[in-house]
Amino acid sequence: MTPGWTDVCPVEELPPGEVKIVHAGLVSVGVYNLGGEHYALEDRCSHDDGPLCEGEFDPEEGVAICPRHGANIDIRTGEALTLPAVFPVETFPVHVDEDGMIRVDLRPKELR
């Protein structure tokens, strides 16, 4: 696997409608399974830099809900959908390898 990709878990350990939080150095992301598609979202609400992925999420809408103030963030794009968040959060590429391992590319955007 290319440098920068981090193991998340085997695909069977992240069923649809679930999230797994991954910590790698100073970066934390939530890896979501939305109906069999995998997405990774920065675990930081753009409203106040608090944790995001520890909160609830709506797998039908693909929205993470900030546990502090209720801002809704699109899991697929990182776009802030409701106040108090107005800025997007970073998203990361996710890949499922032939061996069934989910991996996320945690390199900064400019290095991907």
Tab-separated table of N, CA, C and O in Angstrom:
chain	number	residue	atom	x	y	z
A	1	MET	N	0.856	-1.185	0.000
A	1	MET	CA	0.000	0.000	0.000
A	1	MET	C	0.895	1.238	0.000
A	1	MET	O	1.969	1.250	0.577
A	2	THR	N	0.434	2.282	-0.620
A	2	THR	CA	1.162	3.540	-0.727
A	2	THR	C	1.345	4.171	0.647
A	2	THR	O	0.433	4.119	1.479
A	3	PRO	N	2.517	4.791	0.907
A	3	PRO	CA	2.709	5.484	2.187
A	3	PRO	C	1.616	6.528	2.413
A	3	PRO	O	1.140	7.164	1.483
A	4	GLY	N	1.226	6.684	3.652
A	4	GLY	CA	0.177	7.632	3.999
A	4	GLY	C	-1.164	6.966	4.251
A	4	GLY	O	-2.035	7.543	4.866
A	5	TRP	N	-1.328	5.736	3.759
A	5	TRP	CA	-2.577	5.013	3.984
A	5	TRP	C	-2.507	4.312	5.334
A	5	TRP	O	-1.525	3.666	5.652
A	6	THR	N	-3.563	4.445	6.116
A	6	THR	CA	-3.636	3.884	7.458
A	6	THR	C	-4.731	2.835	7.516
A	6	THR	O	-5.840	3.056	7.009
A	7	ASP	N	-4.432	1.687	8.129
A	7	ASP	CA	-5.438	0.640	8.314
A	7	ASP	C	-6.533	1.130	9.261
A	7	ASP	O	-6.241	1.749	10.291
A	8	VAL	N	-7.766	0.828	8.898
A	8	VAL	CA	-8.908	1.160	9.746
A	8	VAL	C	-9.381	-0.109	10.441
A	8	VAL	O	-9.328	-0.215	11.654
A	9	CYS	N	-9.844	-1.087	9.646
A	9	CYS	CA	-10.311	-2.358	10.175
A	9	CYS	C	-10.727	-3.227	8.990
A	9	CYS	O	-10.901	-2.721	7.880
A	10	PRO	N	-10.929	-4.520	9.216
A	10	PRO	CA	-11.514	-5.358	8.160
A	10	PRO	C	-12.928	-4.866	7.846
A	10	PRO	O	-13.651	-4.407	8.742
A	11	VAL	N	-13.319	-4.971	6.588
A	11	VAL	CA	-14.601	-4.439	6.133
A	11	VAL	C	-15.779	-5.004	6.924
A	11	VAL	O	-16.763	-4.296	7.188
A	12	GLU	N	-15.697	-6.260	7.351
A	12	GLU	CA	-16.810	-6.849	8.102
A	12	GLU	C	-16.962	-6.255	9.508
A	12	GLU	O	-17.996	-6.434	10.154
A	13	GLU	N	-15.958	-5.530	9.994
A	13	GLU	CA	-16.042	-4.898	11.316
A	13	GLU	C	-16.656	-3.501	11.269
A	13	GLU	O	-16.789	-2.856	12.313
A	14	LEU	N	-17.019	-3.020	10.067
A	14	LEU	CA	-17.656	-1.712	9.940
A	14	LEU	C	-18.915	-1.867	9.073
A	14	LEU	O	-18.928	-1.558	7.893
A	15	PRO	N	-19.992	-2.369	9.687
A	15	PRO	CA	-21.227	-2.606	8.920
A	15	PRO	C	-21.913	-1.287	8.540
A	15	PRO	O	-21.610	-0.233	9.115
A	16	PRO	N	-22.838	-1.333	7.586
A	16	PRO	CA	-23.574	-0.131	7.201
A	16	PRO	C	-24.222	0.544	8.411
A	16	PRO	O	-24.733	-0.116	9.315
A	17	GLY	N	-24.148	1.884	8.419
A	17	GLY	CA	-24.730	2.655	9.514
A	17	GLY	C	-23.824	2.814	10.710
A	17	GLY	O	-24.241	3.322	11.744
A	18	GLU	N	-22.560	2.393	10.587
A	18	GLU	CA	-21.615	2.477	11.707
A	18	GLU	C	-20.461	3.421	11.363
A	18	GLU	O	-20.197	3.712	10.202
A	19	VAL	N	-19.769	3.863	12.414
A	19	VAL	CA	-18.591	4.716	12.275
A	19	VAL	C	-17.481	4.157	13.153
A	19	VAL	O	-17.751	3.585	14.211
A	20	LYS	N	-16.260	4.301	12.701
A	20	LYS	CA	-15.089	3.918	13.500
A	20	LYS	C	-14.142	5.107	13.501
A	20	LYS	O	-13.823	5.661	12.447
A	21	ILE	N	-13.700	5.509	14.676
A	21	ILE	CA	-12.774	6.636	14.792
A	21	ILE	C	-11.351	6.096	14.806
A	21	ILE	O	-11.044	5.139	15.521
A	22	VAL	N	-10.517	6.707	13.975
A	22	VAL	CA	-9.124	6.296	13.811
A	22	VAL	C	-8.230	7.456	14.212
A	22	VAL	O	-8.452	8.596	13.786
A	23	HIS	N	-7.215	7.154	15.031
A	23	HIS	CA	-6.235	8.161	15.457
A	23	HIS	C	-4.881	7.773	14.887
A	23	HIS	O	-4.451	6.632	15.033
A	24	ALA	N	-4.244	8.708	14.218
A	24	ALA	CA	-2.900	8.473	13.663
A	24	ALA	C	-2.091	9.747	13.871
A	24	ALA	O	-2.305	10.742	13.176
A	25	GLY	N	-1.220	9.717	14.855
A	25	GLY	CA	-0.463	10.923	15.181
A	25	GLY	C	-1.402	12.002	15.677
A	25	GLY	O	-2.198	11.779	16.581
A	26	LEU	N	-1.349	13.178	15.049
A	26	LEU	CA	-2.201	14.291	15.463
A	26	LEU	C	-3.534	14.319	14.731
A	26	LEU	O	-4.356	15.195	14.968
A	27	VAL	N	-3.748	13.365	13.829
A	27	VAL	CA	-4.963	13.344	13.014
A	27	VAL	C	-5.944	12.307	13.556
A	27	VAL	O	-5.568	11.176	13.850
A	28	SER	N	-7.207	12.714	13.668
A	28	SER	CA	-8.285	11.788	14.016
A	28	SER	C	-9.386	11.959	12.979
A	28	SER	O	-9.739	13.079	12.620
A	29	VAL	N	-9.896	10.825	12.506
A	29	VAL	CA	-10.982	10.850	11.525
A	29	VAL	C	-12.041	9.838	11.918
A	29	VAL	O	-11.750	8.852	12.587
A	30	GLY	N	-13.253	10.099	11.467
A	30	GLY	CA	-14.322	9.126	11.570
A	30	GLY	C	-14.473	8.476	10.214
A	30	GLY	O	-14.592	9.168	9.199
A	31	VAL	N	-14.445	7.151	10.171
A	31	VAL	CA	-14.658	6.411	8.935
A	31	VAL	C	-16.065	5.829	9.012
A	31	VAL	O	-16.377	5.071	9.931
A	32	TYR	N	-16.909	6.220	8.050
A	32	TYR	CA	-18.323	5.884	8.045
A	32	TYR	C	-18.641	4.877	6.951
A	32	TYR	O	-18.058	4.939	5.872
A	33	ASN	N	-19.595	3.997	7.230
A	33	ASN	CA	-20.131	3.106	6.217
A	33	ASN	C	-21.563	3.563	5.939
A	33	ASN	O	-22.449	3.398	6.768
A	34	LEU	N	-21.742	4.173	4.781
A	34	LEU	CA	-23.065	4.631	4.367
A	34	LEU	C	-23.564	3.700	3.263
A	34	LEU	O	-23.213	3.864	2.100
A	35	GLY	N	-24.332	2.705	3.634
A	35	GLY	CA	-24.902	1.785	2.661
A	35	GLY	C	-23.870	1.045	1.833
A	35	GLY	O	-24.094	0.769	0.662
A	36	GLY	N	-22.728	0.733	2.419
A	36	GLY	CA	-21.673	0.007	1.718
A	36	GLY	C	-20.604	0.896	1.109
A	36	GLY	O	-19.573	0.410	0.657
A	37	GLU	N	-20.822	2.208	1.084
A	37	GLU	CA	-19.803	3.161	0.639
A	37	GLU	C	-19.103	3.713	1.876
A	37	GLU	O	-19.758	4.013	2.878
A	38	HIS	N	-17.783	3.863	1.793
A	38	HIS	CA	-17.003	4.311	2.942
A	38	HIS	C	-16.499	5.735	2.738
A	38	HIS	O	-16.028	6.073	1.645
A	39	TYR	N	-16.601	6.528	3.803
A	39	TYR	CA	-16.180	7.921	3.785
A	39	TYR	C	-15.414	8.231	5.066
A	39	TYR	O	-15.724	7.666	6.119
A	40	ALA	N	-14.439	9.126	4.954
A	40	ALA	CA	-13.671	9.533	6.133
A	40	ALA	C	-13.765	11.042	6.294
A	40	ALA	O	-13.583	11.801	5.336
A	41	LEU	N	-14.043	11.464	7.505
A	41	LEU	CA	-14.296	12.851	7.839
A	41	LEU	C	-13.436	13.238	9.035
A	41	LEU	O	-13.340	12.487	10.015
A	42	GLU	N	-12.840	14.408	8.949
A	42	GLU	CA	-12.042	14.933	10.061
A	42	GLU	C	-12.883	14.954	11.333
A	42	GLU	O	-14.039	15.382	11.317
A	43	ASP	N	-12.309	14.504	12.425
A	43	ASP	CA	-13.015	14.483	13.712
A	43	ASP	C	-12.840	15.826	14.417
A	43	ASP	O	-12.258	15.920	15.488
A	44	ARG	N	-13.353	16.872	13.746
A	44	ARG	CA	-13.232	18.229	14.293
A	44	ARG	C	-14.341	19.083	13.709
A	44	ARG	O	-14.424	19.260	12.505
A	45	CYS	N	-15.200	19.596	14.563
A	45	CYS	CA	-16.250	20.491	14.086
A	45	CYS	C	-15.631	21.843	13.757
A	45	CYS	O	-14.849	22.390	14.543
A	46	SER	N	-15.973	22.383	12.607
A	46	SER	CA	-15.399	23.667	12.194
A	46	SER	C	-15.955	24.832	13.011
A	46	SER	O	-15.416	25.931	12.960
A	47	HIS	N	-16.984	24.600	13.792
A	47	HIS	CA	-17.553	25.668	14.621
A	47	HIS	C	-16.632	26.038	15.781
A	47	HIS	O	-16.340	27.192	15.999
A	48	ASP	N	-16.161	25.031	16.531
A	48	ASP	CA	-15.347	25.353	17.709
A	48	ASP	C	-14.194	24.373	17.926
A	48	ASP	O	-13.633	24.312	19.010
A	49	ASP	N	-13.840	23.619	16.878
A	49	ASP	CA	-12.734	22.662	16.932
A	49	ASP	C	-12.964	21.518	17.911
A	49	ASP	O	-12.030	20.802	18.260
A	50	GLY	N	-14.192	21.324	18.359
A	50	GLY	CA	-14.500	20.204	19.239
A	50	GLY	C	-14.637	18.914	18.447
A	50	GLY	O	-14.634	18.915	17.208
A	51	PRO	N	-14.755	17.786	19.141
A	51	PRO	CA	-14.909	16.499	18.459
A	51	PRO	C	-16.211	16.484	17.661
A	51	PRO	O	-17.209	17.059	18.083
A	52	LEU	N	-16.182	15.837	16.513
A	52	LEU	CA	-17.362	15.756	15.651
A	52	LEU	C	-17.870	14.323	15.534
A	52	LEU	O	-19.057	14.052	15.696
A	53	CYS	N	-16.978	13.408	15.271
A	53	CYS	CA	-17.379	12.042	14.920
A	53	CYS	C	-17.840	11.211	16.110
A	53	CYS	O	-18.395	10.133	15.930
A	54	GLU	N	-17.634	11.715	17.327
A	54	GLU	CA	-18.140	11.030	18.508
A	54	GLU	C	-19.631	11.239	18.673
A	54	GLU	O	-20.282	10.556	19.447
A	55	GLY	N	-20.190	12.207	17.946
A	55	GLY	CA	-21.609	12.514	18.043
A	55	GLY	C	-22.460	11.549	17.237
A	55	GLY	O	-21.977	10.605	16.621
A	56	GLU	N	-23.744	11.809	17.228
A	56	GLU	CA	-24.684	11.005	16.457
A	56	GLU	C	-24.469	11.259	14.972
A	56	GLU	O	-23.868	12.255	14.580
A	57	PHE	N	-24.976	10.339	14.155
A	57	PHE	CA	-25.024	10.619	12.732
A	57	PHE	C	-26.233	9.946	12.126
A	57	PHE	O	-26.766	8.977	12.655
A	58	ASP	N	-26.684	10.538	11.037
A	58	ASP	CA	-27.868	10.054	10.342
A	58	ASP	C	-27.403	9.328	9.086
A	58	ASP	O	-27.029	9.968	8.105
A	59	PRO	N	-27.392	7.986	9.106
A	59	PRO	CA	-26.911	7.246	7.941
A	59	PRO	C	-27.821	7.376	6.721
A	59	PRO	O	-27.371	7.206	5.604
A	60	GLU	N	-29.085	7.719	6.930
A	60	GLU	CA	-29.998	7.925	5.802
A	60	GLU	C	-29.638	9.195	5.033
A	60	GLU	O	-29.682	9.223	3.813
A	61	GLU	N	-29.274	10.245	5.752
A	61	GLU	CA	-28.943	11.534	5.144
A	61	GLU	C	-27.436	11.699	4.921
A	61	GLU	O	-27.018	12.610	4.212
A	62	GLY	N	-26.622	10.858	5.566
A	62	GLY	CA	-25.172	10.993	5.461
A	62	GLY	C	-24.659	12.222	6.179
A	62	GLY	O	-23.780	12.919	5.684
A	63	VAL	N	-25.190	12.466	7.374
A	63	VAL	CA	-24.875	13.673	8.133
A	63	VAL	C	-24.329	13.312	9.506
A	63	VAL	O	-24.937	12.535	10.234
A	64	ALA	N	-23.160	13.896	9.836
A	64	ALA	CA	-22.619	13.805	11.190
A	64	ALA	C	-23.180	14.987	11.984
A	64	ALA	O	-23.259	16.105	11.466
A	65	ILE	N	-23.550	14.735	13.231
A	65	ILE	CA	-24.149	15.774	14.071
A	65	ILE	C	-23.208	16.052	15.236
A	65	ILE	O	-22.923	15.169	16.044
A	66	CYS	N	-22.717	17.289	15.298
A	66	CYS	CA	-21.763	17.664	16.339
A	66	CYS	C	-22.394	17.467	17.713
A	66	CYS	O	-23.498	17.961	17.967
A	67	PRO	N	-21.698	16.767	18.621
A	67	PRO	CA	-22.272	16.509	19.939
A	67	PRO	C	-22.333	17.753	20.830
A	67	PRO	O	-23.074	17.767	21.806
A	68	ARG	N	-21.593	18.794	20.504
A	68	ARG	CA	-21.590	20.002	21.347
A	68	ARG	C	-22.752	20.933	21.039
A	68	ARG	O	-23.463	21.359	21.936
A	69	HIS	N	-22.903	21.314	19.760
A	69	HIS	CA	-23.889	22.341	19.423
A	69	HIS	C	-24.828	21.946	18.295
A	69	HIS	O	-25.599	22.765	17.821
A	70	GLY	N	-24.753	20.694	17.834
A	70	GLY	CA	-25.728	20.185	16.883
A	70	GLY	C	-25.525	20.549	15.428
A	70	GLY	O	-26.417	20.318	14.617
A	71	ALA	N	-24.381	21.106	15.056
A	71	ALA	CA	-24.139	21.407	13.644
A	71	ALA	C	-24.167	20.119	12.838
A	71	ALA	O	-23.697	19.081	13.298
A	72	ASN	N	-24.729	20.183	11.647
A	72	ASN	CA	-24.781	19.035	10.744
A	72	ASN	C	-23.718	19.187	9.675
A	72	ASN	O	-23.630	20.234	9.022
A	73	ILE	N	-22.917	18.135	9.491
A	73	ILE	CA	-21.833	18.122	8.510
A	73	ILE	C	-22.060	16.954	7.560
A	73	ILE	O	-22.283	15.822	8.006
A	74	ASP	N	-21.975	17.221	6.251
A	74	ASP	CA	-22.129	16.163	5.247
A	74	ASP	C	-20.910	15.246	5.304
A	74	ASP	O	-19.778	15.706	5.111
A	75	ILE	N	-21.125	13.972	5.569
A	75	ILE	CA	-20.038	13.002	5.710
A	75	ILE	C	-19.291	12.814	4.394
A	75	ILE	O	-18.096	12.588	4.378
A	76	ARG	N	-19.987	12.929	3.277
A	76	ARG	CA	-19.360	12.696	1.965
A	76	ARG	C	-18.479	13.844	1.508
A	76	ARG	O	-17.456	13.637	0.868
A	77	THR	N	-18.874	15.088	1.824
A	77	THR	CA	-18.168	16.256	1.294
A	77	THR	C	-17.471	17.101	2.354
A	77	THR	O	-16.631	17.926	2.020
A	78	GLY	N	-17.865	16.954	3.609
A	78	GLY	CA	-17.337	17.791	4.680
A	78	GLY	C	-18.036	19.131	4.785
A	78	GLY	O	-17.710	19.944	5.647
A	79	GLU	N	-19.029	19.383	3.935
A	79	GLU	CA	-19.732	20.660	3.921
A	79	GLU	C	-20.552	20.849	5.197
A	79	GLU	O	-21.242	19.935	5.651
A	80	ALA	N	-20.471	22.080	5.760
A	80	ALA	CA	-21.319	22.439	6.893
A	80	ALA	C	-22.721	22.710	6.374
A	80	ALA	O	-22.907	23.544	5.490
A	81	LEU	N	-23.709	21.993	6.919
A	81	LEU	CA	-25.082	22.107	6.432
A	81	LEU	C	-25.960	22.979	7.315
A	81	LEU	O	-26.971	23.497	6.849
A	82	THR	N	-25.608	23.080	8.614
A	82	THR	CA	-26.400	23.896	9.530
A	82	THR	C	-25.480	24.665	10.468
A	82	THR	O	-24.344	24.268	10.722
A	83	LEU	N	-26.035	25.755	10.994
A	83	LEU	CA	-25.330	26.531	12.012
A	83	LEU	C	-25.252	25.709	13.291
A	83	LEU	O	-26.068	24.825	13.505
A	84	PRO	N	-24.287	25.956	14.141
A	84	PRO	CA	-23.382	27.089	14.100
A	84	PRO	C	-22.156	26.904	13.206
A	84	PRO	O	-21.381	27.830	13.039
A	85	ALA	N	-21.949	25.738	12.603
A	85	ALA	CA	-20.800	25.551	11.711
A	85	ALA	C	-21.085	26.235	10.372
A	85	ALA	O	-22.194	26.132	9.843
A	86	VAL	N	-20.080	26.910	9.836
A	86	VAL	CA	-20.237	27.549	8.525
A	86	VAL	C	-19.130	27.135	7.562
A	86	VAL	O	-19.262	27.326	6.358
A	87	PHE	N	-18.049	26.584	8.066
A	87	PHE	CA	-16.928	26.175	7.229
A	87	PHE	C	-16.903	24.653	7.101
A	87	PHE	O	-17.297	23.942	8.024
A	88	PRO	N	-16.405	24.147	5.978
A	88	PRO	CA	-16.311	22.692	5.807
A	88	PRO	C	-15.193	22.107	6.670
A	88	PRO	O	-14.319	22.834	7.147
A	89	VAL	N	-15.237	20.796	6.850
A	89	VAL	CA	-14.140	20.072	7.487
A	89	VAL	C	-13.526	19.167	6.425
A	89	VAL	O	-14.143	18.887	5.388
A	90	GLU	N	-12.321	18.718	6.674
A	90	GLU	CA	-11.597	17.942	5.676
A	90	GLU	C	-12.150	16.522	5.558
A	90	GLU	O	-12.546	15.914	6.546
A	91	THR	N	-12.157	16.033	4.339
A	91	THR	CA	-12.487	14.638	4.068
A	91	THR	C	-11.226	13.942	3.565
A	91	THR	O	-10.283	14.600	3.110
A	92	PHE	N	-11.212	12.618	3.657
A	92	PHE	CA	-10.036	11.833	3.286
A	92	PHE	C	-10.453	10.660	2.415
A	92	PHE	O	-11.508	10.068	2.633
A	93	PRO	N	-9.610	10.286	1.431
A	93	PRO	CA	-9.930	9.125	0.588
A	93	PRO	C	-9.941	7.829	1.399
A	93	PRO	O	-9.118	7.646	2.301
A	94	VAL	N	-10.882	6.953	1.063
A	94	VAL	CA	-11.003	5.648	1.698
A	94	VAL	C	-10.967	4.588	0.600
A	94	VAL	O	-11.514	4.784	-0.479
A	95	HIS	N	-10.316	3.469	0.904
A	95	HIS	CA	-10.186	2.382	-0.064
A	95	HIS	C	-10.321	1.056	0.677
A	95	HIS	O	-9.845	0.910	1.799
A	96	VAL	N	-10.993	0.098	0.049
A	96	VAL	CA	-11.042	-1.265	0.580
A	96	VAL	C	-10.144	-2.109	-0.307
A	96	VAL	O	-10.370	-2.235	-1.515
A	97	ASP	N	-9.078	-2.655	0.276
A	97	ASP	CA	-8.126	-3.478	-0.470
A	97	ASP	C	-8.706	-4.844	-0.797
A	97	ASP	O	-9.726	-5.262	-0.236
A	98	GLU	N	-8.006	-5.559	-1.686
A	98	GLU	CA	-8.425	-6.906	-2.073
A	98	GLU	C	-8.510	-7.840	-0.867
A	98	GLU	O	-9.274	-8.795	-0.868
A	99	ASP	N	-7.710	-7.551	0.171
A	99	ASP	CA	-7.726	-8.398	1.367
A	99	ASP	C	-8.868	-8.050	2.323
A	99	ASP	O	-8.998	-8.635	3.389
A	100	GLY	N	-9.722	-7.080	1.925
A	100	GLY	CA	-10.864	-6.718	2.750
A	100	GLY	C	-10.561	-5.720	3.839
A	100	GLY	O	-11.415	-5.465	4.691
A	101	MET	N	-9.373	-5.122	3.817
A	101	MET	CA	-9.001	-4.129	4.829
A	101	MET	C	-9.417	-2.740	4.346
A	101	MET	O	-9.112	-2.347	3.224
A	102	ILE	N	-10.126	-2.007	5.214
A	102	ILE	CA	-10.456	-0.615	4.925
A	102	ILE	C	-9.245	0.228	5.300
A	102	ILE	O	-8.686	0.085	6.393
A	103	ARG	N	-8.847	1.123	4.381
A	103	ARG	CA	-7.706	2.001	4.629
A	103	ARG	C	-8.096	3.429	4.284
A	103	ARG	O	-8.914	3.666	3.394
A	104	VAL	N	-7.504	4.375	4.994
A	104	VAL	CA	-7.770	5.795	4.766
A	104	VAL	C	-6.442	6.514	4.531
A	104	VAL	O	-5.440	6.194	5.170
A	105	ASP	N	-6.445	7.448	3.577
A	105	ASP	CA	-5.253	8.239	3.246
A	105	ASP	C	-5.266	9.504	4.099
A	105	ASP	O	-6.044	10.425	3.849
A	106	LEU	N	-4.410	9.544	5.113
A	106	LEU	CA	-4.399	10.655	6.059
A	106	LEU	C	-3.378	11.739	5.722
A	106	LEU	O	-3.181	12.655	6.499
A	107	ARG	N	-2.776	11.642	4.547
A	107	ARG	CA	-1.827	12.693	4.167
A	107	ARG	C	-2.578	13.991	3.914
A	107	ARG	O	-3.750	13.990	3.516
A	108	PRO	N	-1.905	15.126	4.117
A	108	PRO	CA	-2.522	16.411	3.778
A	108	PRO	C	-2.905	16.442	2.303
A	108	PRO	O	-2.261	15.800	1.465
A	109	LYS	N	-3.962	17.188	1.974
A	109	LYS	CA	-4.466	17.252	0.588
A	109	LYS	C	-3.373	17.557	-0.425
A	109	LYS	O	-3.349	16.986	-1.510
A	110	GLU	N	-2.489	18.455	-0.088
A	110	GLU	CA	-1.444	18.853	-1.043
A	110	GLU	C	-0.446	17.745	-1.335
A	110	GLU	O	0.301	17.825	-2.296
A	111	LEU	N	-0.446	16.677	-0.535
A	111	LEU	CA	0.475	15.546	-0.753
A	111	LEU	C	-0.214	14.330	-1.356
A	111	LEU	O	0.440	13.325	-1.630
A	112	ARG	N	-1.524	14.404	-1.559
A	112	ARG	CA	-2.257	13.260	-2.136
A	112	ARG	C	-2.184	13.275	-3.631
A	112	ARG	O	-2.123	14.220	-4.299
